[in-house]
mmCIF file of C-alpha atoms and ligand atoms in Angstrom:
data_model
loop_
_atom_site.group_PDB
_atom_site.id
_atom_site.type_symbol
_atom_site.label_atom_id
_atom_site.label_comp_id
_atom_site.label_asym_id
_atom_site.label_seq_id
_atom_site.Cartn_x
_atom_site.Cartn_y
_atom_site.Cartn_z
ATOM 1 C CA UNK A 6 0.000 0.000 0.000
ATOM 2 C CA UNK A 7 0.372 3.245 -1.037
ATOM 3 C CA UNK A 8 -0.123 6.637 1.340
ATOM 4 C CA UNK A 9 1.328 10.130 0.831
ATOM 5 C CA UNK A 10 1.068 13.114 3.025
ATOM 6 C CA UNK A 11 1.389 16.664 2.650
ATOM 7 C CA UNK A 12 2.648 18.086 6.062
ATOM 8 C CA UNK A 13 3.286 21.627 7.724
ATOM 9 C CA UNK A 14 5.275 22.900 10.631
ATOM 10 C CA UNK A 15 4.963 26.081 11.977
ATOM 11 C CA UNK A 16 5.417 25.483 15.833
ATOM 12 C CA UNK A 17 8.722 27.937 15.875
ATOM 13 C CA UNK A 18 10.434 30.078 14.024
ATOM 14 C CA UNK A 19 11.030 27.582 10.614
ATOM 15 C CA UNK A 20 7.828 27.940 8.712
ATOM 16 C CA UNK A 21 8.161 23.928 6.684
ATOM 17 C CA UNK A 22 6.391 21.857 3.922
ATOM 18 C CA UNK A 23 6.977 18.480 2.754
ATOM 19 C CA UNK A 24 5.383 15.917 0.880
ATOM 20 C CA UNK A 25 6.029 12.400 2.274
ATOM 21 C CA UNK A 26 5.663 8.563 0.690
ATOM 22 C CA UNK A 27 5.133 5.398 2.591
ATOM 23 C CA UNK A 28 6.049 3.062 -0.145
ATOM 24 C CA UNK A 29 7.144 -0.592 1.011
ATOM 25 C CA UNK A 30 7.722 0.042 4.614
ATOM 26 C CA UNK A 31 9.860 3.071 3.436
ATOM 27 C CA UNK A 32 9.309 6.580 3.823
ATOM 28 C CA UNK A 33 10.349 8.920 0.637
ATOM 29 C CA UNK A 34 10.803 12.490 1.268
ATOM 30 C CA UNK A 35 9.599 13.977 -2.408
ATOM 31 C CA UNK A 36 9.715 17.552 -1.026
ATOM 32 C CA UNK A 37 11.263 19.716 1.631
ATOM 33 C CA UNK A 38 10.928 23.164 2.112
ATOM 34 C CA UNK A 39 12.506 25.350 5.023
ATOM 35 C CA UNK A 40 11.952 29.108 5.227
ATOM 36 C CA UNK A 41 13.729 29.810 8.352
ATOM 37 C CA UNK A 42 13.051 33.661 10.049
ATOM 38 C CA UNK A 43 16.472 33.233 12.367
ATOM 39 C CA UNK A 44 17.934 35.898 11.240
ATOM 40 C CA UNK A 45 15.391 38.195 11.465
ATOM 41 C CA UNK A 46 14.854 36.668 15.322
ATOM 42 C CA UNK A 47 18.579 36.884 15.603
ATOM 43 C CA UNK A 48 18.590 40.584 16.742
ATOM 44 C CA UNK A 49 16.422 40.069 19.776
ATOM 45 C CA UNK A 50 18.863 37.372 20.711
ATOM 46 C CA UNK A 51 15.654 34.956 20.328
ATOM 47 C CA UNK A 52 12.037 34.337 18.838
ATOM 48 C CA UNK A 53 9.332 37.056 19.097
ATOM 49 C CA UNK A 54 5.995 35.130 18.782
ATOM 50 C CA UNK A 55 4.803 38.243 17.184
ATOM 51 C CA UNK A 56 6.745 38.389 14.245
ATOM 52 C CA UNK A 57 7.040 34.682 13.714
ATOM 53 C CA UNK A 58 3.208 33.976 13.671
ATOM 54 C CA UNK A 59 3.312 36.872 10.724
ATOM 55 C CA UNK A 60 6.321 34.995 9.054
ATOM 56 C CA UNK A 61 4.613 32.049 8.911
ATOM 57 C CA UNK A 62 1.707 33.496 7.438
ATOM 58 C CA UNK A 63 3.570 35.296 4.872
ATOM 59 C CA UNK A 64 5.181 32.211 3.853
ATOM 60 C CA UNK A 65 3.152 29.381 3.886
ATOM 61 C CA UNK A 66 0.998 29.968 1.001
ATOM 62 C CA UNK A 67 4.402 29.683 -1.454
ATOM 63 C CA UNK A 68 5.482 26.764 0.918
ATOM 64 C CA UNK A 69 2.743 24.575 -0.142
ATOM 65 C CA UNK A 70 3.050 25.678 -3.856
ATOM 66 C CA UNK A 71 6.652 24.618 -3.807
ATOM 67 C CA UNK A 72 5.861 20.997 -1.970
ATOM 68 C CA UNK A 73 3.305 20.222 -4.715
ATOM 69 C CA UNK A 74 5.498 20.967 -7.546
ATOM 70 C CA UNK A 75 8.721 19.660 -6.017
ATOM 71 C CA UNK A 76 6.505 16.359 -5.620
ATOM 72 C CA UNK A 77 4.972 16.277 -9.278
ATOM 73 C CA UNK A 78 2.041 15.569 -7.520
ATOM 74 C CA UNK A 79 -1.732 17.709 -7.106
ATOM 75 C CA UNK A 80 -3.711 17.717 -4.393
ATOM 76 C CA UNK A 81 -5.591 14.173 -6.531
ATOM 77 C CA UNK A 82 -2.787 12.207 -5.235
ATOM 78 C CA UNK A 83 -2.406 13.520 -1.584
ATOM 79 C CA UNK A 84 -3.893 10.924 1.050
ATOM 80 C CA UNK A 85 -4.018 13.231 4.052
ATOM 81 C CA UNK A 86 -2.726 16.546 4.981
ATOM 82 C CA UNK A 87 -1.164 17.124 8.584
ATOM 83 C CA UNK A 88 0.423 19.888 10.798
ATOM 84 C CA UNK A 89 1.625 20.343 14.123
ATOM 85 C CA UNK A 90 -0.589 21.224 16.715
ATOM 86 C CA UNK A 91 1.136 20.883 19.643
ATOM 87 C CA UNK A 92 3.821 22.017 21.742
ATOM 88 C CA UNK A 93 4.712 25.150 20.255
ATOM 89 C CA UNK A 94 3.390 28.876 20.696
ATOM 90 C CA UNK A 95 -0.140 29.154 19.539
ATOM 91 C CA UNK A 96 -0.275 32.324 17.329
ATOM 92 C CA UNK A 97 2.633 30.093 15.321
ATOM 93 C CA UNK A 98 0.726 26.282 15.468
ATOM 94 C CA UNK A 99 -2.339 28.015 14.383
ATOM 95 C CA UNK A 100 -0.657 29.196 10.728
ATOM 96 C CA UNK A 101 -0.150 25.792 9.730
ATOM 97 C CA UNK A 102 -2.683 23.713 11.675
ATOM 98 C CA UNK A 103 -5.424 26.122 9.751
ATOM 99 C CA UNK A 104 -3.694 26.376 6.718
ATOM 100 C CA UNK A 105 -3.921 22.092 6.904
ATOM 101 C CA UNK A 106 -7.763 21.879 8.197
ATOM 102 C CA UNK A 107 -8.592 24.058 5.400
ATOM 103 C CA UNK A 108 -6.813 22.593 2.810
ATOM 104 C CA UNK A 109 -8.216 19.047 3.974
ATOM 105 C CA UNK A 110 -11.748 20.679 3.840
ATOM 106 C CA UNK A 111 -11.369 21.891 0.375
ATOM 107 C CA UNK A 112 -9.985 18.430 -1.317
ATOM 108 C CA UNK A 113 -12.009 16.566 1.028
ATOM 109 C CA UNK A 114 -9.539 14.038 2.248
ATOM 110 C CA UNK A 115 -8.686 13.811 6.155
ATOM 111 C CA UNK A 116 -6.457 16.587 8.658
ATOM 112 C CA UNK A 117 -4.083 15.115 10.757
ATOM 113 C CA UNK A 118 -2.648 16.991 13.639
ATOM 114 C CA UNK A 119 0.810 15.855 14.986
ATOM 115 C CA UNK A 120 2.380 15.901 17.977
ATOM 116 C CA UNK A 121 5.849 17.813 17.304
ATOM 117 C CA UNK A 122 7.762 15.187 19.559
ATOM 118 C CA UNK A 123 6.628 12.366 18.242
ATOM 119 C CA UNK A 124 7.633 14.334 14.779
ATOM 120 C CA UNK A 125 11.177 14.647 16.311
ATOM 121 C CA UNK A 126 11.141 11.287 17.391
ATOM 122 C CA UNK A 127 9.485 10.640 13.456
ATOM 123 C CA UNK A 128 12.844 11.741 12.259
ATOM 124 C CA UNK A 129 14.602 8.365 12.960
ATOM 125 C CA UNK A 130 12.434 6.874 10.842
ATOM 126 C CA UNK A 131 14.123 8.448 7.843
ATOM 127 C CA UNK A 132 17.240 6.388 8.467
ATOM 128 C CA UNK A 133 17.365 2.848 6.377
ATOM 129 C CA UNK A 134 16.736 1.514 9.883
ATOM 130 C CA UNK A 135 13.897 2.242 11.680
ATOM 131 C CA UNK A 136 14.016 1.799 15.574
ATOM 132 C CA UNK A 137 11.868 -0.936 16.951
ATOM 133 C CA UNK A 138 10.568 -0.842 20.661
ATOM 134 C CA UNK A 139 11.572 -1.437 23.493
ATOM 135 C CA UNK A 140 13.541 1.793 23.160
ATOM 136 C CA UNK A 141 14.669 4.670 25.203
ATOM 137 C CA UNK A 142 14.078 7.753 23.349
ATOM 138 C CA UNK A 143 16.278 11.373 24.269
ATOM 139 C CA UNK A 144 14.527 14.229 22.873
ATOM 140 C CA UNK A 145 17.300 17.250 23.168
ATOM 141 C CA UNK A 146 15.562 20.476 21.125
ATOM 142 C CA UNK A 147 15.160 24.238 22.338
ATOM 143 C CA UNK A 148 12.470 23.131 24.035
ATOM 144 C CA UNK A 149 12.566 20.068 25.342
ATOM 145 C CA UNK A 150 15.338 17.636 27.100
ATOM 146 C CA UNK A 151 13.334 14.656 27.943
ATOM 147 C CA UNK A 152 14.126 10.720 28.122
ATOM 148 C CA UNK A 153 11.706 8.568 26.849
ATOM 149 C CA UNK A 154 10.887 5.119 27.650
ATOM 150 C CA UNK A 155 9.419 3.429 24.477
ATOM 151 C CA UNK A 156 7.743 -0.326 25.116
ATOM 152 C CA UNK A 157 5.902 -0.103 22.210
ATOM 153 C CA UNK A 158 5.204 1.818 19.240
ATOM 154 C CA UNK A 159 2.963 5.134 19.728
ATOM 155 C CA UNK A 160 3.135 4.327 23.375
ATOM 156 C CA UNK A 161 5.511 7.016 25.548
ATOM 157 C CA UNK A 162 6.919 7.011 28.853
ATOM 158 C CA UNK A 163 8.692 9.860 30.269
ATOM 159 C CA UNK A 164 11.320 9.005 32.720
ATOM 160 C CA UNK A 165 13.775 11.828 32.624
ATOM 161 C CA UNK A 166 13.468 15.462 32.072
ATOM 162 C CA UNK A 167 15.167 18.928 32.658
ATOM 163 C CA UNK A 168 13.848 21.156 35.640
ATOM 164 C CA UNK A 169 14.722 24.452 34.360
ATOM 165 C CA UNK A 170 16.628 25.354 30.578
ATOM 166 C CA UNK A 171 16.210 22.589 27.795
ATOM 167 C CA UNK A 172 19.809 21.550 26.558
ATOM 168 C CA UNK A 173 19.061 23.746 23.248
ATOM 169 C CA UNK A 174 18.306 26.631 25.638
ATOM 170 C CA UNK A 175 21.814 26.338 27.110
ATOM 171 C CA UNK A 176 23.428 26.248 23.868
ATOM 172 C CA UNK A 177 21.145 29.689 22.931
ATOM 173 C CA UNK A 178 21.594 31.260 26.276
ATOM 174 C CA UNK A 179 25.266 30.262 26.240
ATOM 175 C CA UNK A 180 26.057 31.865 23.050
ATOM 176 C CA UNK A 181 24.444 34.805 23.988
ATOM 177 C CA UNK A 182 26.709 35.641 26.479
ATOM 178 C CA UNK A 183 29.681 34.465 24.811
ATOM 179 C CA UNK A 184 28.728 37.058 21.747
ATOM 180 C CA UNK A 185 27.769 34.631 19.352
ATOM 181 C CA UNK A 186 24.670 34.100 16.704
ATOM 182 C CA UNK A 187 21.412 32.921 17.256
ATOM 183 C CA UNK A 188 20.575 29.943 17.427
ATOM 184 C CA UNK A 189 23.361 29.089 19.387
ATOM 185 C CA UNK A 190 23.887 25.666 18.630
ATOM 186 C CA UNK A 191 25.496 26.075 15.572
ATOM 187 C CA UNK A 192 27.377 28.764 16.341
ATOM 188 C CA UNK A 193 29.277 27.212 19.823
ATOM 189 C CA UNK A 194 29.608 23.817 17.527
ATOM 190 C CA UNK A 195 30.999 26.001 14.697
ATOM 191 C CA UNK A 196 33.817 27.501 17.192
ATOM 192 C CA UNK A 197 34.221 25.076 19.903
ATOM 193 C CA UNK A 198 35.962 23.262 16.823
ATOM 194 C CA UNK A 199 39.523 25.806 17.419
ATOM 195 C CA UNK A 200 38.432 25.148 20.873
ATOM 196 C CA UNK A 201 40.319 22.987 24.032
ATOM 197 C CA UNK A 202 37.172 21.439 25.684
ATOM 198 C CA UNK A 203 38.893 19.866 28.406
ATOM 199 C CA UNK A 204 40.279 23.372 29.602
ATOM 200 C CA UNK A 205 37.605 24.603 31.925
ATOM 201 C CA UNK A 206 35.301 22.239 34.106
ATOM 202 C CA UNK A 207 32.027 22.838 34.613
ATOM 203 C CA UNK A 208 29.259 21.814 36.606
ATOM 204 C CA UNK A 209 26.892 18.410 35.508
ATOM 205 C CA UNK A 210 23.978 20.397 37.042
ATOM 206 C CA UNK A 211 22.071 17.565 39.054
ATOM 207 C CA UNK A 212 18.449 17.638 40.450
ATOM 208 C CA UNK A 213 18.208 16.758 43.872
ATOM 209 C CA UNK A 214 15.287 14.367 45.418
ATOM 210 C CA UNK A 215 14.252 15.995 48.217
ATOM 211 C CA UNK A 216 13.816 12.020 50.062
ATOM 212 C CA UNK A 217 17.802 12.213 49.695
ATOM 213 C CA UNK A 218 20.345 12.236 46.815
ATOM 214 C CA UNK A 219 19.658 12.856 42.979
ATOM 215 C CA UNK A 220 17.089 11.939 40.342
ATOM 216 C CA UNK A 221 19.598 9.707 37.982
ATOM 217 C CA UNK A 222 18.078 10.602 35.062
ATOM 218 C CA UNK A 223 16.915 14.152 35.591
ATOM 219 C CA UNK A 224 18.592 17.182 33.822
ATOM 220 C CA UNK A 225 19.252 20.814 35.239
ATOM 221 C CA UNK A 226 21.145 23.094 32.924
ATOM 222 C CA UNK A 227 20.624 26.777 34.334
ATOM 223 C CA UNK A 228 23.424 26.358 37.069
ATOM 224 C CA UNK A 229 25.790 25.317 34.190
ATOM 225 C CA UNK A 230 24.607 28.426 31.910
ATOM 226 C CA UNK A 231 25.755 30.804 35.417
ATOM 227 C CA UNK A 232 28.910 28.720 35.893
ATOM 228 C CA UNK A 233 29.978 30.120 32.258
ATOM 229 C CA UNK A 234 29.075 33.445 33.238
ATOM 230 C CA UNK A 235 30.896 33.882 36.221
ATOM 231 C CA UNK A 236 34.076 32.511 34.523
ATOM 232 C CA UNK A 237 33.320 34.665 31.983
ATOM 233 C CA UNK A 238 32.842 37.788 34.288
ATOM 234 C CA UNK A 239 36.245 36.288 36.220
ATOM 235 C CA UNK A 240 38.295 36.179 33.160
ATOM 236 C CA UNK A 241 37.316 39.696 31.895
ATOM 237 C CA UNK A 242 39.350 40.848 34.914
ATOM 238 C CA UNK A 243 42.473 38.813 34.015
ATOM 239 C CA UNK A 244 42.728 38.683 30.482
ATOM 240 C CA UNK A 245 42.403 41.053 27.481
ATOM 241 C CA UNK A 246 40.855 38.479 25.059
ATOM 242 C CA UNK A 247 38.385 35.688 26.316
ATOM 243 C CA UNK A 248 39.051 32.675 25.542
ATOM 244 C CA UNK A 249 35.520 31.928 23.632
ATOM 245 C CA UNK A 250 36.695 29.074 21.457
ATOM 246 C CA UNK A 251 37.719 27.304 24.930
ATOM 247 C CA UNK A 252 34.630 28.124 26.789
ATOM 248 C CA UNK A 253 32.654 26.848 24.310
ATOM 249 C CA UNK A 254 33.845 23.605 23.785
ATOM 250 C CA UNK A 255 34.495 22.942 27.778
ATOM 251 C CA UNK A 256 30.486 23.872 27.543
ATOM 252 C CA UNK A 257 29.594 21.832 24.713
ATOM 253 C CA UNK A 258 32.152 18.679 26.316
ATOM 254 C CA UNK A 259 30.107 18.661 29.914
ATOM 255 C CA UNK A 260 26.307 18.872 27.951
ATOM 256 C CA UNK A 261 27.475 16.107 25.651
ATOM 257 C CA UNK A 262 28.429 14.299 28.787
ATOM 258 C CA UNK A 263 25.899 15.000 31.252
ATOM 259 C CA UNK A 264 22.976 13.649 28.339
ATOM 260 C CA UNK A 265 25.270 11.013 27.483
ATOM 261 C CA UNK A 266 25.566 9.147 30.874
ATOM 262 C CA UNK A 267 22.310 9.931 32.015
ATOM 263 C CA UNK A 268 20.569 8.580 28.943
ATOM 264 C CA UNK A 269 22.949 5.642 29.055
ATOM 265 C CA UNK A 270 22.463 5.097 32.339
ATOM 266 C CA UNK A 271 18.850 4.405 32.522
ATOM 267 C CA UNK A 272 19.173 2.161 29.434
ATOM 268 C CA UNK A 273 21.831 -0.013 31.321
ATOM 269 C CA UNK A 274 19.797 0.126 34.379
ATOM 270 C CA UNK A 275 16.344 -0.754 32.749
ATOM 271 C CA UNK A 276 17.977 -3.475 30.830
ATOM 272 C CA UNK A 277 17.077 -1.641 26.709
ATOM 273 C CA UNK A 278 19.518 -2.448 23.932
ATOM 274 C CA UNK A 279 18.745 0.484 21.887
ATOM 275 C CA UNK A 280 18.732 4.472 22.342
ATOM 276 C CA UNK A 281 17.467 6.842 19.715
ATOM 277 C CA UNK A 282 18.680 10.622 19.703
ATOM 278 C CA UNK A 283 16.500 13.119 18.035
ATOM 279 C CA UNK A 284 15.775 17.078 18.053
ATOM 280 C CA UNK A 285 17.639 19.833 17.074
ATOM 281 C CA UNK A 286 20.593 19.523 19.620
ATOM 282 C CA UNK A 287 20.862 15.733 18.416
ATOM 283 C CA UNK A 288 22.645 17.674 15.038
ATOM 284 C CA UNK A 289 25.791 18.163 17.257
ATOM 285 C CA UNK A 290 28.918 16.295 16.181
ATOM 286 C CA UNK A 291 30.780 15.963 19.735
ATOM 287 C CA UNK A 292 27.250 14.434 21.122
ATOM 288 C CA UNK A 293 26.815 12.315 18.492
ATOM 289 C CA UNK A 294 30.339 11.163 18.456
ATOM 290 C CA UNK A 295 30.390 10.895 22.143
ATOM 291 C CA UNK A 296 26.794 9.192 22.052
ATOM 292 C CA UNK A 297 28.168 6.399 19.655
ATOM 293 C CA UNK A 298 31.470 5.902 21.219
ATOM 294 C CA UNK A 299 29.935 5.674 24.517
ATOM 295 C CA UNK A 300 27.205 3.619 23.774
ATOM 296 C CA UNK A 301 29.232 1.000 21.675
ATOM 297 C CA UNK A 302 31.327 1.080 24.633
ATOM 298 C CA UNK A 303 28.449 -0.468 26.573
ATOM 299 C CA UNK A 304 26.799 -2.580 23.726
ATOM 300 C CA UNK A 305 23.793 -0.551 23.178
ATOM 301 C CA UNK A 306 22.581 0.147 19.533
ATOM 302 C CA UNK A 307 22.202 3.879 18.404
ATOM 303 C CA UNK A 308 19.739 5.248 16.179
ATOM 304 C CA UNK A 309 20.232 8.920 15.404
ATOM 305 C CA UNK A 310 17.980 11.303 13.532
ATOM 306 C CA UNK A 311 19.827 11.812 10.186
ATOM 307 C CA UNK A 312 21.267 15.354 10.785
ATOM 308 C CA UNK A 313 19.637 17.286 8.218
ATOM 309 C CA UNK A 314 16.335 16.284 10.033
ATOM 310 C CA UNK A 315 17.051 17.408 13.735
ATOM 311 C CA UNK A 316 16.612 20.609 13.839
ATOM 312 C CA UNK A 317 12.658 21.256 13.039
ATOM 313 C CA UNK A 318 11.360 20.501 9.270
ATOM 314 C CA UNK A 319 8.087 18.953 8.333
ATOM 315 C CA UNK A 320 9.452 15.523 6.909
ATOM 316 C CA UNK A 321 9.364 14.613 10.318
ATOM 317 C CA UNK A 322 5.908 16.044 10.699
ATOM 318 C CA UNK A 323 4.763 14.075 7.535
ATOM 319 C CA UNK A 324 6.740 10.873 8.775
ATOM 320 C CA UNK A 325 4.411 11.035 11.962
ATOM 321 C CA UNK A 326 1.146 11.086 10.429
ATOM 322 C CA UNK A 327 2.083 8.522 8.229
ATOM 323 C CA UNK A 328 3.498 6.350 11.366
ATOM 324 C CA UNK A 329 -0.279 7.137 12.663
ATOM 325 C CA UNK A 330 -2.004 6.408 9.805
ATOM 326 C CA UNK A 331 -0.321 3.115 9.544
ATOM 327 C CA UNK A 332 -1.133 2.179 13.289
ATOM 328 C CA UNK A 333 -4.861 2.467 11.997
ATOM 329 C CA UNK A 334 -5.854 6.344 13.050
ATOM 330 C CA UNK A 335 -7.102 7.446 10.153
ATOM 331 C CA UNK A 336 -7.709 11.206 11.101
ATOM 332 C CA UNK A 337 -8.281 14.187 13.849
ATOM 333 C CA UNK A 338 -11.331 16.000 14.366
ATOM 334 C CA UNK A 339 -11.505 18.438 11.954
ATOM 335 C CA UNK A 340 -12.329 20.286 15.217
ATOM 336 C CA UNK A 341 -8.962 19.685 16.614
ATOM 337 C CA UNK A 342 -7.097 23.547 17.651
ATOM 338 C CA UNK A 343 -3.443 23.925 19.201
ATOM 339 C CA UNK A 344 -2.109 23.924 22.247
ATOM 340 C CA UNK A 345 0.962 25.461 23.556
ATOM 341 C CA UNK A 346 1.203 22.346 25.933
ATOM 342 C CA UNK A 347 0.591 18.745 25.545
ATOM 343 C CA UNK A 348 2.381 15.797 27.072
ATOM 344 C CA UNK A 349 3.527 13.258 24.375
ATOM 345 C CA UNK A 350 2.106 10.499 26.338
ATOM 346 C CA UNK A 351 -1.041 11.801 25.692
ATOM 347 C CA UNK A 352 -0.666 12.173 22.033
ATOM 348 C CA UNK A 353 -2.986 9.445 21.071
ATOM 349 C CA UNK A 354 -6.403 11.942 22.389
ATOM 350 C CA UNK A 355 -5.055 13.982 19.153
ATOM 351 C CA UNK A 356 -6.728 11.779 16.946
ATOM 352 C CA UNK A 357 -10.579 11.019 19.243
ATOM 353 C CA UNK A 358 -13.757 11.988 17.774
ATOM 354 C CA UNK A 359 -13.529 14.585 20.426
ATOM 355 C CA UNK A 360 -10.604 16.292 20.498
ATOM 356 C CA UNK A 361 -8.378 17.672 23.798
ATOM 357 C CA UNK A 362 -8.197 21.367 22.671
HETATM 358 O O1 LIG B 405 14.334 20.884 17.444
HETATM 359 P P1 LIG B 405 14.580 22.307 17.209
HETATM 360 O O2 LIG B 405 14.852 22.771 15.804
HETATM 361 O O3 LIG B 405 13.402 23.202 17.729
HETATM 362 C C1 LIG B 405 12.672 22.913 18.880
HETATM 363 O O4 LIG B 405 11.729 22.101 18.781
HETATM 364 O O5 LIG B 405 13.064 23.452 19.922
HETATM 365 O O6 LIG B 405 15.803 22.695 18.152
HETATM 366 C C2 LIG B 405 16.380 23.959 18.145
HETATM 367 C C3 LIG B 405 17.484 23.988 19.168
HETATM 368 C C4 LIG B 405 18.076 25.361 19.378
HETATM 369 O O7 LIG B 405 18.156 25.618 20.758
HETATM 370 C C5 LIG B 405 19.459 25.242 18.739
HETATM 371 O O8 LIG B 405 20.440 26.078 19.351
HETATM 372 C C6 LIG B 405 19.773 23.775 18.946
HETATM 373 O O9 LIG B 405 18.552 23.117 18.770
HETATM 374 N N1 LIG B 405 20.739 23.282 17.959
HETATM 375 C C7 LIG B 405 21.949 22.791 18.272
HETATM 376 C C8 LIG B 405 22.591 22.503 17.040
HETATM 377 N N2 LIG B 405 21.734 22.821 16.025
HETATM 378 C C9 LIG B 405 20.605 23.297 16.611
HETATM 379 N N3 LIG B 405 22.549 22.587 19.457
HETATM 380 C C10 LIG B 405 23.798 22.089 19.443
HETATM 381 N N4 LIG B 405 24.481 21.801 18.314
HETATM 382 C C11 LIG B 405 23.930 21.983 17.096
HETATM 383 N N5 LIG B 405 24.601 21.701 15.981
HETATM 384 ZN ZN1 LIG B 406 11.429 21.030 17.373
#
C-alpha cells in the first residue's frame, strides 16, 4: 500500500512543507521546504511570537506551492494533509494547523494533527533503519530535554526530564553571552571546533530528590549556563581576550556528557539495547560522536535522527502522520485547535472523535 502526506510545521520560528511517501515500509521524502526567520529573530537574541506567527503566514501559502510541484504531484494524489498542533506557541501552530484543516476541507480528504515530539522522534524513521521498541528515546531540542521510555510503538513514557533550561536553551543562552549568533547551537559547535574542551570544568547540574540524593536521570542546565558566566565575568578581569573558542567547547564537552551518561544510564539500568537521539541539539557532532562511542562502549545500539532532520522541518511532521495512519488512526477532528502544551504520552487523544483542545 500506497499513502502520501502533505505536512506543515509552523510550531517555531522555521515555517516547513513536505510531501512524504510510505512506499514498502519506506518513507520517501519527495519535497522539503525550510523558510527559516532566524535571522530576522537573531537581533532580539531569540524568537518574538509576534513576528514569527506573521512569518509564517507570509510564507506558507508559497510553501505549499513549492511541496506540490517539487513532488509532481496535485492535491488528486495527496492521502491526508497534517500539521503540528502541539507544543509550540499558539499564534505560530495556528498558521499551519489552519492552513492544513482548510486545505483538507477543500480536497475533502482527512487533517491530521501531529504531535511535534513524536515528529522529532518521526525523524529516525528516515534512516534505512527504523528503531523498533523497546527503546529509550532522548529528545534534546530548544524546548525540550526529555528521556523517553518506548515499550511499544505510539506508546511514551517519560522518565527523565530537565527542571529548568532545555539543553538547546543552554546552547542559545550560552552563546548569547559568549557574543555569538542565534541559534546558538550552531554557532558554539561552529567555534568550539579551534576550541580545548577539556580546559575549563564545569558543573553536571544535578536535580536533587528531596527524600535524599539525585534523580539519575533528571537534567538541570541553568546552574551550568551561570557557571559560564561567572568565569566569563572572572576572566574579563584577568585577560584582554576571552578565551571563547575554549569556553565553548568545555560547555559543549560537559552537555554532551551529562545527556550522554544519564541517557545511558537508565538504558543499562532498565535493561534496553537500543537508544534513539533526536531534536535539534541531536545535530551536534561531539554528542553524536560521544553518544556512539559511549554507547558502543556499553553494547547498546544507536539510532540517530539523520542530521539534516534534527533541527525542526516537516518531513518529520509528515513521517508522523504517516506512522499514525499506519497504526490504523485514520484522522483528527476536523475540530482539533493547538495547544501550547501537551504531554507526548497523551498524544494518542489527538486523533478522538472529540478532540483535547
Ligand atoms: O528541534 P529544534 O529545531 O526546535 C525545537 O523544537 O526546539 O531545536 C532547536 C534547538 C536550538 O536551541 C538550537 O540552538 C539547537 O537546537 N541546535 C543545536 C545545534 N543545532 C541546533 N545545538 C547544538 N548543536 C547543534 N549543531
Ligand atoms: Zn522542534
Amino acid at each position: 500500500m500506497m499513502q502520501t502526506v502533505l505536512a506543515l510545521e509552523t510550531s517555531c520560528d522555521e515555517t516547513a512543507s513536505a510531501v512524504v511517501q510510505l512506499k514498502g515500509g519506506k518513507f520517501h521524502i519527495l519535497a522539503n521546504f525550510i523558510a527559516s526567520q532566524a535571522n530576522e529573530h537573531a537581533q532580539w537574541g531569540g524568537v518574538v511570537p509576534e513576528i514569527a506567527s506573521r512569518r509564517h503566514l507570509e510564507s506558507i501559502p508559497f510553501l505549499v506551492e513549492q511541496a506540490l510541484e517539487k513532488s509532481g504531484l496535485t492535491f488528486s494524489n495527496i492521502d491526508a494533509i497534517a500539521a503540528t498542533v502541539t507544543p509550540g506557541l499558539t499564534g505560530s501552530l495556528l498558521v499551519g494547523a489552519i492552513t492544513a484543516r482548510t486545505l483538507a476541507c477543500l480536497h475533502d480528504v482527512p487533517f491530521l494533527g501531529v504531535h511535534h515530539l513524536e515528529g522529532h522522534l518521526s525523524s529516525a524513521f528516515l534512516n534505512e533503519k527504523h528503531p523498533s521498541p523497546p527503546y529509550l528515546l532522548l529528545l534534546v531540542s530548544g524546548g525540550h530535554t526529555e528521556l523517553i521510555h518506548v515499550d511499544r510503538e505510539l506508546s511514551y513514557q517519560r522518565v527523565g526530564f530537565s527542571h529548568d533550561d532545555a539543553a538547546g536553551e543552554a546552547f542559545d543562552k550560552v552563546a548569547r553571552l559568549l557574543g555569538l549568533s542565534y541559534p546558538g547551537g550552531p554557532a558554539i559547535e561552529e567555534i568550539a571546533k579551534n576550541g580545548n574542551p577539556k580546559r575549563f570544568l564545569f558543573p553536571k547540574g544535578r536535580v536533587s530528590n528531596p527524600s535524599g540524593g539525585f534523580f539519575p536521570y533528571d537534567f538541570s542546565f541553568s546552574g551550568l549556563k551561570t557557571a559560564v558566566l561567572r568565569k566569563v565575568e572572572n576572566l574579563k578581569e584577568s585577560v584582554t581576550e576571552i578565551p571563547v573558542a575554549d569556553l565553548a567547547a568545555s560547555f559543549e564537552n560537559v552537555v554532551a556528557e551529562v545527556l550522554v551518561e544519564r541517557s545511558l544510564k537508565y538504558a543499562l539500568d532498565y535493561g534496553l539495547g537500543t537508544l534513539v537521539m533526536v531534536g535539534g541539539v541531536a545535530a551536534n557532532k561531539r554528542l553524536r560522536q560521544m553518544m556512539i562511542k559511549e554507547a558502543s562502549n556499553k553494547s547498546i545500539n544507536i539510532v540517530l535522527a539523520p542530521t539534516a532532520f534534527c533541527t525542526d522541518n516537516a518531513a518529520m511532521i509528515g513521517t508522523a502522520a504517516l506512522l499514525r495512519l499506519k497504526s490504523g488512526k485514520s484522522s483528527s477532528s476536523i475540530e482539533l485547535g493547538v495547544s501550547a502544551r501537551h504531554k507526548l504520552d497523551q498524544a494518542d487523544l489527538l486523533y478522538e472523535a472529540i478532540p483535547p483542545f
